[in-house]
């Protein structure tokens, strides 16, 4: 079996599908530049053979085998190897019928790898068995020459047995564990279960015995009950006849008594009629009157009690509200104080924080300036010392000039101040006169306004029109919600019928503004207004006012009203100032309209009353005109006086004060500047030390300013949160105060209302009580008259009662007898039914009946007491019930199942133990044969190994010897002699010598039992050209049993190959080309032969 072709797709550097065809059955070589993909072909073969250690194919995981780790759009790597299987002597087990075998392995990024054999999915173990059966175990370390024993085992064919042996030993360990589990189950589960079931079986047998005894006693007791039932049936018939005869006698006596009772009853009835005729009607009338008076009194008292309860409830509610309000008021005051205090503290903190921020900025600026080599001047600005000195000189000269100018201004301001003071005195006298005149007019206006208010005057120009607009809605009651309206209707005790308008439910409409403007353009702006605009109202009544006045226009006369109402663009209801109503539907109301109650007399009377009012109004208007004039004059005087005072006092005084202050400041600034100038001169002398000192001070100030700024910011945040929380609490308390005030007002009104109602009801209750007392007195008089008639009737009634008592006694006796008869009949029926039922229920009674009560039988009631038997039966049944709770009724079946399971487990256990003994015996026999085979293989390989190594490296020897601590069956090691010196370790050899040792071992094993395929990856790397050529020629000439695939960069090796593959790396992808070298080698040999012939001929010619 050898490789015919390899197909790679997505494997390492082979991105596209690459097929390597026509492998030579004996010797193939692969060459190419470094990194062109030579070794990747060998890695693909190892990948298919199922290598476990991926580091040997230069990968850390399966994903590394995919082209560029799956990052270039290729997500799987596939390698297929086609094996020639025509040589059946080397065919794998189970594949003798196949001439070709194709094995494919595929790995997907992020997934698992899978195998295919001839296109069919196969398990990993099956693929490993296929290759191991022909000596291609890639996981056996061929490449690590230190594992020599494993290689000898592979060559001898015992390696596969060793793998199977390890697997069998693992199976035996698992079976051993299973045996222990079975034994544990037997000891811990099955055996205790068997014991328990045996105990339950004993309980079950005892239970069965108890059931049989209960059955015997049950029959005895049932038979006794049957005998008693038959005796009861026979004895009750005679008793029944005697009781029926007694009933007939009692019935006759009762009939005679009933006749007498009837006669007395008729006589009493006649007496009652006579009494009713005389006084019965009067009594009923009095009783009815009394009942009615009591009913009215009770109703009044109940209403009074209810109102008192309501009053007390409202008083309690009022007191609670007042208490809560007082508490909240105190809390509100304390919170307000606390908020004010916190706000003061917060303002202080904000000011401090602002100062800290400015100080921090100044400190930072000063630090930066000092770091740059500058120093701060008097204004905190940074500058060099020389610059500051120049500034100080300028400031000194500037201060001298400003001082001179200030002296001149001061002299001029003092002169002007004296002149203005004289002028102010003159104007002040005129202002005082105007002030007195204004006060006199103001008093006159107030007096007239009081007189007008006493007359109760108001403008009635639009009154008629607005009354006509409102109509019947004028007397509607406005409430906030429909709930309030409902309570008002139910409990408001309204004496007239009213319409209620709830603000939350009313649907208000209003004439649109553009329609009003259109109407005003037709009638004139002064002649037409929307009714809503002519009234004054609170904003919360907006919807109600729109509902009443929002859809009507008020016009000055009928012509305008008609024009506006029936205009097709407007079509809106309108009313004139005289009360005439125009409706767009075509109706007109006017004249003595139903909406008004005015008549001629009322108008004349009103006119006479209005005359003095109008005259007073005219006086007020005249006074107001004069008052406005005086106000304007007073304002002018005040303005003039104010301007003079401003000029005299503020301007001139300010100028003089400013001049004096300027003089002082200039003197101070001059002195400071001179002082600063001297300080700067000293600083220049000690500039370096002063600069260092100032820098340290600036750094310290900056750090302190940062700390102070951070602390104040944190305090402000905390304080702001606290203030915010307190403000929210304060708002809630204020809202609660408003709510309490509203509730207290409502409670006070309710208390007043209830108190008025209680007072009225107390008077009403007193009246009803007087009427009840009168009715009771009248009724008592009438009852005394009735009492005389009742005595005669009582005598007759007493006689009738005696007869009735006798009748009742007879009736009771009859009922008692009837009850006894019914009971007797029932007992007879029950006994009969019981007998019938027992005969049906217990079939054995019919056959055993003759034995009931007979001596020396199972039903001998004399020898066995039935009561004792019944008691014993009851005890046995109770005992049975207790046993029945614990007895396992399926114990017999469960015991047989458990015993069967126990026997089955024991049988399986014996089988497993016997199989284990047989397997261990087979392993022992195979181990013995393995040692024999390994001994033969070791001797043959050792002989060939020494011979080949001596051939490849003349003068050297090599052997495979047992390790120093073990025999050959445990471990082997190389021993190499160069000349007469034996090397103890391979590390003492050169790289080329170690390569020759490895190749010698491989070739020796190949001669013993060759594998179908051998892979050699640059084994000649450490060899010189002569050794490389010798190896190539040896492989070509002497080894005809296996296929060699060799990667090499030396022509001494690959020129001996029958087929040469050359790899190249093009555009990031590996490619391969095939070259056949058999024909070239023949031509080369022929050419060498001709050369030899020429040389021989030439030598002969020379001779």
PDB file of C-alpha atoms in Angstrom, residues 110-330:
ATOM      1  CA  UNK A 110     -14.710  26.715  15.705  1.00  0.00           C
ATOM      2  CA  UNK A 111     -15.922  23.150  15.026  1.00  0.00           C
ATOM      3  CA  UNK A 112     -14.724  19.560  15.272  1.00  0.00           C
ATOM      4  CA  UNK A 113     -12.754  17.521  12.780  1.00  0.00           C
ATOM      5  CA  UNK A 114     -14.225  14.561  10.922  1.00  0.00           C
ATOM      6  CA  UNK A 115     -12.900  11.570   8.940  1.00  0.00           C
ATOM      7  CA  UNK A 116     -14.180   9.996   5.719  1.00  0.00           C
ATOM      8  CA  UNK A 117     -13.090   6.632   4.332  1.00  0.00           C
ATOM      9  CA  UNK A 118     -14.013   6.257   0.663  1.00  0.00           C
ATOM     10  CA  UNK A 119     -16.484   9.179   1.069  1.00  0.00           C
ATOM     11  CA  UNK A 120     -18.261   7.700   4.103  1.00  0.00           C
ATOM     12  CA  UNK A 121     -18.052   9.237   7.615  1.00  0.00           C
ATOM     13  CA  UNK A 122     -15.850   7.153   9.916  1.00  0.00           C
ATOM     14  CA  UNK A 123     -14.943   7.250  13.599  1.00  0.00           C
ATOM     15  CA  UNK A 124     -11.427   8.229  14.707  1.00  0.00           C
ATOM     16  CA  UNK A 125     -10.852   4.789  16.227  1.00  0.00           C
ATOM     17  CA  UNK A 126     -11.661   3.056  12.926  1.00  0.00           C
ATOM     18  CA  UNK A 127      -9.152   5.244  11.042  1.00  0.00           C
ATOM     19  CA  UNK A 128      -6.468   4.577  13.694  1.00  0.00           C
ATOM     20  CA  UNK A 129      -7.079   0.811  13.446  1.00  0.00           C
ATOM     21  CA  UNK A 130      -6.778   1.017   9.643  1.00  0.00           C
ATOM     22  CA  UNK A 131      -3.347   2.694   9.790  1.00  0.00           C
ATOM     23  CA  UNK A 132      -2.057   0.709  12.785  1.00  0.00           C
ATOM     24  CA  UNK A 133      -2.856  -2.590  11.028  1.00  0.00           C
ATOM     25  CA  UNK A 134      -0.306  -1.695   8.296  1.00  0.00           C
ATOM     26  CA  UNK A 135       2.296  -0.190  10.685  1.00  0.00           C
ATOM     27  CA  UNK A 136       1.403   3.476  10.096  1.00  0.00           C
ATOM     28  CA  UNK A 137       0.925   4.610  13.701  1.00  0.00           C
ATOM     29  CA  UNK A 138       1.787   8.290  13.378  1.00  0.00           C
ATOM     30  CA  UNK A 139       1.494   8.818  17.123  1.00  0.00           C
ATOM     31  CA  UNK A 140       4.331   6.386  17.749  1.00  0.00           C
ATOM     32  CA  UNK A 141       7.366   8.717  18.065  1.00  0.00           C
ATOM     33  CA  UNK A 142       9.317   7.818  14.931  1.00  0.00           C
ATOM     34  CA  UNK A 143      10.909  11.244  15.022  1.00  0.00           C
ATOM     35  CA  UNK A 144      12.178  10.918  18.602  1.00  0.00           C
ATOM     36  CA  UNK A 145      14.925   8.357  18.352  1.00  0.00           C
ATOM     37  CA  UNK A 146      15.154   8.137  22.180  1.00  0.00           C
ATOM     38  CA  UNK A 147      11.948   6.033  22.183  1.00  0.00           C
ATOM     39  CA  UNK A 148      13.677   3.058  20.608  1.00  0.00           C
ATOM     40  CA  UNK A 149      11.605   0.312  22.306  1.00  0.00           C
ATOM     41  CA  UNK A 150       8.389   1.718  20.901  1.00  0.00           C
ATOM     42  CA  UNK A 151       9.892   1.746  17.424  1.00  0.00           C
ATOM     43  CA  UNK A 152      11.036  -1.893  17.761  1.00  0.00           C
ATOM     44  CA  UNK A 153       7.526  -2.811  18.967  1.00  0.00           C
ATOM     45  CA  UNK A 154       6.057  -1.048  15.935  1.00  0.00           C
ATOM     46  CA  UNK A 155       8.453  -2.859  13.608  1.00  0.00           C
ATOM     47  CA  UNK A 156       7.713  -6.227  15.245  1.00  0.00           C
ATOM     48  CA  UNK A 157       3.932  -5.640  14.968  1.00  0.00           C
ATOM     49  CA  UNK A 158       3.297  -5.834  18.705  1.00  0.00           C
ATOM     50  CA  UNK A 159       2.574  -2.133  19.195  1.00  0.00           C
ATOM     51  CA  UNK A 160      -1.017  -2.473  18.047  1.00  0.00           C
ATOM     52  CA  UNK A 161      -1.450  -5.383  20.501  1.00  0.00           C
ATOM     53  CA  UNK A 162      -0.054  -3.184  23.273  1.00  0.00           C
ATOM     54  CA  UNK A 163      -2.620  -0.455  22.497  1.00  0.00           C
ATOM     55  CA  UNK A 164      -5.429  -2.980  22.503  1.00  0.00           C
ATOM     56  CA  UNK A 165      -4.083  -4.501  25.702  1.00  0.00           C
ATOM     57  CA  UNK A 166      -4.156  -1.097  27.445  1.00  0.00           C
ATOM     58  CA  UNK A 167      -7.729  -0.595  26.232  1.00  0.00           C
ATOM     59  CA  UNK A 168      -8.721  -4.049  27.527  1.00  0.00           C
ATOM     60  CA  UNK A 169      -7.074  -3.348  30.886  1.00  0.00           C
ATOM     61  CA  UNK A 170      -9.078  -0.127  31.150  1.00  0.00           C
ATOM     62  CA  UNK A 171     -12.215  -2.124  30.306  1.00  0.00           C
ATOM     63  CA  UNK A 172     -11.348  -4.657  33.015  1.00  0.00           C
ATOM     64  CA  UNK A 173     -10.930  -1.805  35.501  1.00  0.00           C
ATOM     65  CA  UNK A 174     -14.364  -0.483  34.514  1.00  0.00           C
ATOM     66  CA  UNK A 175     -15.860  -3.974  34.848  1.00  0.00           C
ATOM     67  CA  UNK A 176     -14.158  -4.342  38.219  1.00  0.00           C
ATOM     68  CA  UNK A 177     -15.793  -1.095  39.286  1.00  0.00           C
ATOM     69  CA  UNK A 178     -19.088  -2.431  37.953  1.00  0.00           C
ATOM     70  CA  UNK A 179     -18.635  -5.620  39.968  1.00  0.00           C
ATOM     71  CA  UNK A 180     -18.046  -3.557  43.081  1.00  0.00           C
ATOM     72  CA  UNK A 181     -21.191  -1.550  42.281  1.00  0.00           C
ATOM     73  CA  UNK A 182     -23.161  -4.806  41.883  1.00  0.00           C
ATOM     74  CA  UNK A 183     -21.830  -6.081  45.187  1.00  0.00           C
ATOM     75  CA  UNK A 184     -22.734  -2.763  46.838  1.00  0.00           C
ATOM     76  CA  UNK A 185     -26.253  -2.977  45.398  1.00  0.00           C
ATOM     77  CA  UNK A 186     -26.535  -6.560  46.663  1.00  0.00           C
ATOM     78  CA  UNK A 187     -25.338  -5.657  50.147  1.00  0.00           C
ATOM     79  CA  UNK A 188     -27.043  -2.275  50.574  1.00  0.00           C
ATOM     80  CA  UNK A 189     -30.238  -2.581  48.559  1.00  0.00           C
ATOM     81  CA  UNK A 190     -31.280  -6.056  47.468  1.00  0.00           C
ATOM     82  CA  UNK A 191     -30.374  -8.054  50.606  1.00  0.00           C
ATOM     83  CA  UNK A 192     -32.094  -5.573  53.011  1.00  0.00           C
ATOM     84  CA  UNK A 193     -35.075  -5.486  50.628  1.00  0.00           C
ATOM     85  CA  UNK A 194     -35.287  -9.281  50.640  1.00  0.00           C
ATOM     86  CA  UNK A 195     -35.180  -9.330  54.435  1.00  0.00           C
ATOM     87  CA  UNK A 196     -37.844  -6.652  54.672  1.00  0.00           C
ATOM     88  CA  UNK A 197     -40.089  -8.468  52.170  1.00  0.00           C
ATOM     89  CA  UNK A 198     -39.775 -11.707  54.153  1.00  0.00           C
ATOM     90  CA  UNK A 199     -40.923  -9.856  57.280  1.00  0.00           C
ATOM     91  CA  UNK A 200     -43.800  -8.308  55.324  1.00  0.00           C
ATOM     92  CA  UNK A 201     -44.786 -11.777  54.060  1.00  0.00           C
ATOM     93  CA  UNK A 202     -45.062 -13.014  57.686  1.00  0.00           C
ATOM     94  CA  UNK A 203     -47.267 -10.014  58.511  1.00  0.00           C
ATOM     95  CA  UNK A 204     -49.369 -10.720  55.442  1.00  0.00           C
ATOM     96  CA  UNK A 205     -49.944 -14.360  56.498  1.00  0.00           C
ATOM     97  CA  UNK A 206     -50.977 -13.203  59.987  1.00  0.00           C
ATOM     98  CA  UNK A 207     -53.366 -10.726  58.350  1.00  0.00           C
ATOM     99  CA  UNK A 208     -54.940 -13.530  56.258  1.00  0.00           C
ATOM    100  CA  UNK A 209     -55.510 -15.621  59.413  1.00  0.00           C
ATOM    101  CA  UNK A 210     -57.181 -12.639  61.109  1.00  0.00           C
ATOM    102  CA  UNK A 211     -59.472 -12.150  58.076  1.00  0.00           C
ATOM    103  CA  UNK A 212     -60.676 -15.767  58.279  1.00  0.00           C
ATOM    104  CA  UNK A 213     -61.461 -15.446  62.008  1.00  0.00           C
ATOM    105  CA  UNK A 214     -63.356 -12.180  61.384  1.00  0.00           C
ATOM    106  CA  UNK A 215     -65.370 -13.885  58.659  1.00  0.00           C
ATOM    107  CA  UNK A 216     -66.435 -16.687  61.089  1.00  0.00           C
ATOM    108  CA  UNK A 217     -67.513 -14.218  63.837  1.00  0.00           C
ATOM    109  CA  UNK A 218     -69.299 -12.029  61.272  1.00  0.00           C
ATOM    110  CA  UNK A 219     -71.491 -14.970  60.243  1.00  0.00           C
ATOM    111  CA  UNK A 220     -72.311 -15.722  63.892  1.00  0.00           C
ATOM    112  CA  UNK A 221     -73.322 -12.087  64.593  1.00  0.00           C
ATOM    113  CA  UNK A 222     -75.301 -11.762  61.349  1.00  0.00           C
ATOM    114  CA  UNK A 223     -77.227 -14.966  62.174  1.00  0.00           C
ATOM    115  CA  UNK A 224     -78.107 -13.584  65.651  1.00  0.00           C
ATOM    116  CA  UNK A 225     -79.291 -10.284  64.146  1.00  0.00           C
ATOM    117  CA  UNK A 226     -81.419 -12.191  61.625  1.00  0.00           C
ATOM    118  CA  UNK A 227     -83.131 -14.198  64.427  1.00  0.00           C
ATOM    119  CA  UNK A 228     -83.847 -10.973  66.401  1.00  0.00           C
ATOM    120  CA  UNK A 229     -85.338  -9.294  63.313  1.00  0.00           C
ATOM    121  CA  UNK A 230     -87.752 -12.212  62.706  1.00  0.00           C
ATOM    122  CA  UNK A 231     -88.894 -12.205  66.357  1.00  0.00           C
ATOM    123  CA  UNK A 232     -89.528  -8.399  66.195  1.00  0.00           C
ATOM    124  CA  UNK A 233     -91.596  -8.873  63.028  1.00  0.00           C
ATOM    125  CA  UNK A 234     -93.876 -11.470  64.704  1.00  0.00           C
ATOM    126  CA  UNK A 235     -94.395  -9.647  68.079  1.00  0.00           C
ATOM    127  CA  UNK A 236     -95.272  -6.143  66.763  1.00  0.00           C
ATOM    128  CA  UNK A 237     -98.572  -7.235  64.988  1.00  0.00           C
ATOM    129  CA  UNK A 238    -100.547  -7.921  68.261  1.00  0.00           C
ATOM    130  CA  UNK A 239     -99.375  -4.678  69.889  1.00  0.00           C
ATOM    131  CA  UNK A 240    -100.565  -2.706  66.848  1.00  0.00           C
ATOM    132  CA  UNK A 241    -104.209  -3.901  67.150  1.00  0.00           C
ATOM    133  CA  UNK A 242    -104.527  -2.861  70.848  1.00  0.00           C
ATOM    134  CA  UNK A 243    -103.266   0.654  70.187  1.00  0.00           C
ATOM    135  CA  UNK A 244    -105.718   1.204  67.294  1.00  0.00           C
ATOM    136  CA  UNK A 245    -108.773   0.401  69.543  1.00  0.00           C
ATOM    137  CA  UNK A 246    -107.602   2.962  72.198  1.00  0.00           C
ATOM    138  CA  UNK A 247    -107.317   5.651  69.517  1.00  0.00           C
ATOM    139  CA  UNK A 248    -110.988   5.184  68.514  1.00  0.00           C
ATOM    140  CA  UNK A 249    -112.194   5.695  72.145  1.00  0.00           C
ATOM    141  CA  UNK A 250    -110.158   8.905  72.590  1.00  0.00           C
ATOM    142  CA  UNK A 251    -111.492  10.244  69.277  1.00  0.00           C
ATOM    143  CA  UNK A 252    -115.156  10.007  70.434  1.00  0.00           C
ATOM    144  CA  UNK A 253    -114.435  11.902  73.712  1.00  0.00           C
ATOM    145  CA  UNK A 254    -112.633  14.646  71.781  1.00  0.00           C
ATOM    146  CA  UNK A 255    -115.606  15.205  69.438  1.00  0.00           C
ATOM    147  CA  UNK A 256    -118.003  15.833  72.390  1.00  0.00           C
ATOM    148  CA  UNK A 257    -115.587  18.391  73.969  1.00  0.00           C
ATOM    149  CA  UNK A 258    -115.200  20.234  70.650  1.00  0.00           C
ATOM    150  CA  UNK A 259    -118.994  20.747  70.412  1.00  0.00           C
ATOM    151  CA  UNK A 260    -119.056  22.369  73.880  1.00  0.00           C
ATOM    152  CA  UNK A 261    -116.064  24.589  72.990  1.00  0.00           C
ATOM    153  CA  UNK A 262    -117.833  25.716  69.816  1.00  0.00           C
ATOM    154  CA  UNK A 263    -120.980  26.787  71.742  1.00  0.00           C
ATOM    155  CA  UNK A 264    -118.878  28.797  74.252  1.00  0.00           C
ATOM    156  CA  UNK A 265    -116.917  30.404  71.475  1.00  0.00           C
ATOM    157  CA  UNK A 266    -120.112  31.621  69.749  1.00  0.00           C
ATOM    158  CA  UNK A 267    -121.415  33.099  73.033  1.00  0.00           C
ATOM    159  CA  UNK A 268    -118.089  34.944  73.640  1.00  0.00           C
ATOM    160  CA  UNK A 269    -118.174  36.271  70.075  1.00  0.00           C
ATOM    161  CA  UNK A 270    -121.645  37.787  70.632  1.00  0.00           C
ATOM    162  CA  UNK A 271    -120.376  39.476  73.806  1.00  0.00           C
ATOM    163  CA  UNK A 272    -117.342  40.849  71.916  1.00  0.00           C
ATOM    164  CA  UNK A 273    -119.574  42.273  69.186  1.00  0.00           C
ATOM    165  CA  UNK A 274    -121.728  43.989  71.757  1.00  0.00           C
ATOM    166  CA  UNK A 275    -118.588  45.499  73.387  1.00  0.00           C
ATOM    167  CA  UNK A 276    -117.244  46.693  70.020  1.00  0.00           C
ATOM    168  CA  UNK A 277    -120.507  48.389  69.184  1.00  0.00           C
ATOM    169  CA  UNK A 278    -120.493  50.344  72.378  1.00  0.00           C
ATOM    170  CA  UNK A 279    -116.820  51.361  72.871  1.00  0.00           C
ATOM    171  CA  UNK A 280    -114.539  49.509  70.342  1.00  0.00           C
ATOM    172  CA  UNK A 281    -114.494  52.213  67.635  1.00  0.00           C
ATOM    173  CA  UNK A 282    -113.544  54.956  70.101  1.00  0.00           C
ATOM    174  CA  UNK A 283    -110.658  52.807  71.468  1.00  0.00           C
ATOM    175  CA  UNK A 284    -109.234  52.096  68.035  1.00  0.00           C
ATOM    176  CA  UNK A 285    -109.322  55.766  67.126  1.00  0.00           C
ATOM    177  CA  UNK A 286    -107.477  56.653  70.361  1.00  0.00           C
ATOM    178  CA  UNK A 287    -104.919  53.904  69.812  1.00  0.00           C
ATOM    179  CA  UNK A 288    -104.380  55.039  66.231  1.00  0.00           C
ATOM    180  CA  UNK A 289    -103.932  58.656  67.369  1.00  0.00           C
ATOM    181  CA  UNK A 290    -101.478  57.532  70.069  1.00  0.00           C
ATOM    182  CA  UNK A 291     -99.580  55.369  67.590  1.00  0.00           C
ATOM    183  CA  UNK A 292     -99.361  58.238  65.103  1.00  0.00           C
ATOM    184  CA  UNK A 293     -98.169  60.660  67.828  1.00  0.00           C
ATOM    185  CA  UNK A 294     -95.553  58.142  68.987  1.00  0.00           C
ATOM    186  CA  UNK A 295     -94.417  57.560  65.415  1.00  0.00           C
ATOM    187  CA  UNK A 296     -94.034  61.291  64.776  1.00  0.00           C
ATOM    188  CA  UNK A 297     -92.214  61.717  68.125  1.00  0.00           C
ATOM    189  CA  UNK A 298     -89.887  58.788  67.409  1.00  0.00           C
ATOM    190  CA  UNK A 299     -89.122  60.108  63.943  1.00  0.00           C
ATOM    191  CA  UNK A 300     -88.428  63.608  65.308  1.00  0.00           C
ATOM    192  CA  UNK A 301     -86.205  62.184  68.085  1.00  0.00           C
ATOM    193  CA  UNK A 302     -84.296  60.021  65.578  1.00  0.00           C
ATOM    194  CA  UNK A 303     -83.726  63.016  63.308  1.00  0.00           C
ATOM    195  CA  UNK A 304     -82.637  65.086  66.321  1.00  0.00           C
ATOM    196  CA  UNK A 305     -80.201  62.367  67.478  1.00  0.00           C
ATOM    197  CA  UNK A 306     -78.809  62.071  63.973  1.00  0.00           C
ATOM    198  CA  UNK A 307     -78.267  65.822  63.701  1.00  0.00           C
ATOM    199  CA  UNK A 308     -76.637  65.875  67.161  1.00  0.00           C
ATOM    200  CA  UNK A 309     -74.306  63.071  66.098  1.00  0.00           C
ATOM    201  CA  UNK A 310     -73.436  64.995  62.930  1.00  0.00           C
ATOM    202  CA  UNK A 311     -72.881  68.135  65.017  1.00  0.00           C
ATOM    203  CA  UNK A 312     -70.595  66.281  67.462  1.00  0.00           C
ATOM    204  CA  UNK A 313     -68.718  64.679  64.571  1.00  0.00           C
ATOM    205  CA  UNK A 314     -68.163  68.063  62.915  1.00  0.00           C
ATOM    206  CA  UNK A 315     -67.038  69.595  66.240  1.00  0.00           C
ATOM    207  CA  UNK A 316     -64.547  66.776  66.771  1.00  0.00           C
ATOM    208  CA  UNK A 317     -63.355  67.189  63.181  1.00  0.00           C
ATOM    209  CA  UNK A 318     -63.059  70.974  63.705  1.00  0.00           C
ATOM    210  CA  UNK A 319     -61.002  70.510  66.908  1.00  0.00           C
ATOM    211  CA  UNK A 320     -58.735  67.972  65.213  1.00  0.00           C
ATOM    212  CA  UNK A 321     -58.201  70.276  62.229  1.00  0.00           C
ATOM    213  CA  UNK A 322     -57.390  73.230  64.513  1.00  0.00           C
ATOM    214  CA  UNK A 323     -54.939  71.083  66.513  1.00  0.00           C
ATOM    215  CA  UNK A 324     -53.233  69.795  63.345  1.00  0.00           C
ATOM    216  CA  UNK A 325     -53.124  73.289  61.881  1.00  0.00           C
ATOM    217  CA  UNK A 326     -51.494  74.707  65.044  1.00  0.00           C
ATOM    218  CA  UNK A 327     -48.910  71.916  65.069  1.00  0.00           C
ATOM    219  CA  UNK A 328     -48.141  72.443  61.379  1.00  0.00           C
ATOM    220  CA  UNK A 329     -47.963  76.229  61.907  1.00  0.00           C
ATOM    221  CA  UNK A 330     -45.302  75.740  64.573  1.00  0.00           C
TER     222      UNK A 330
END
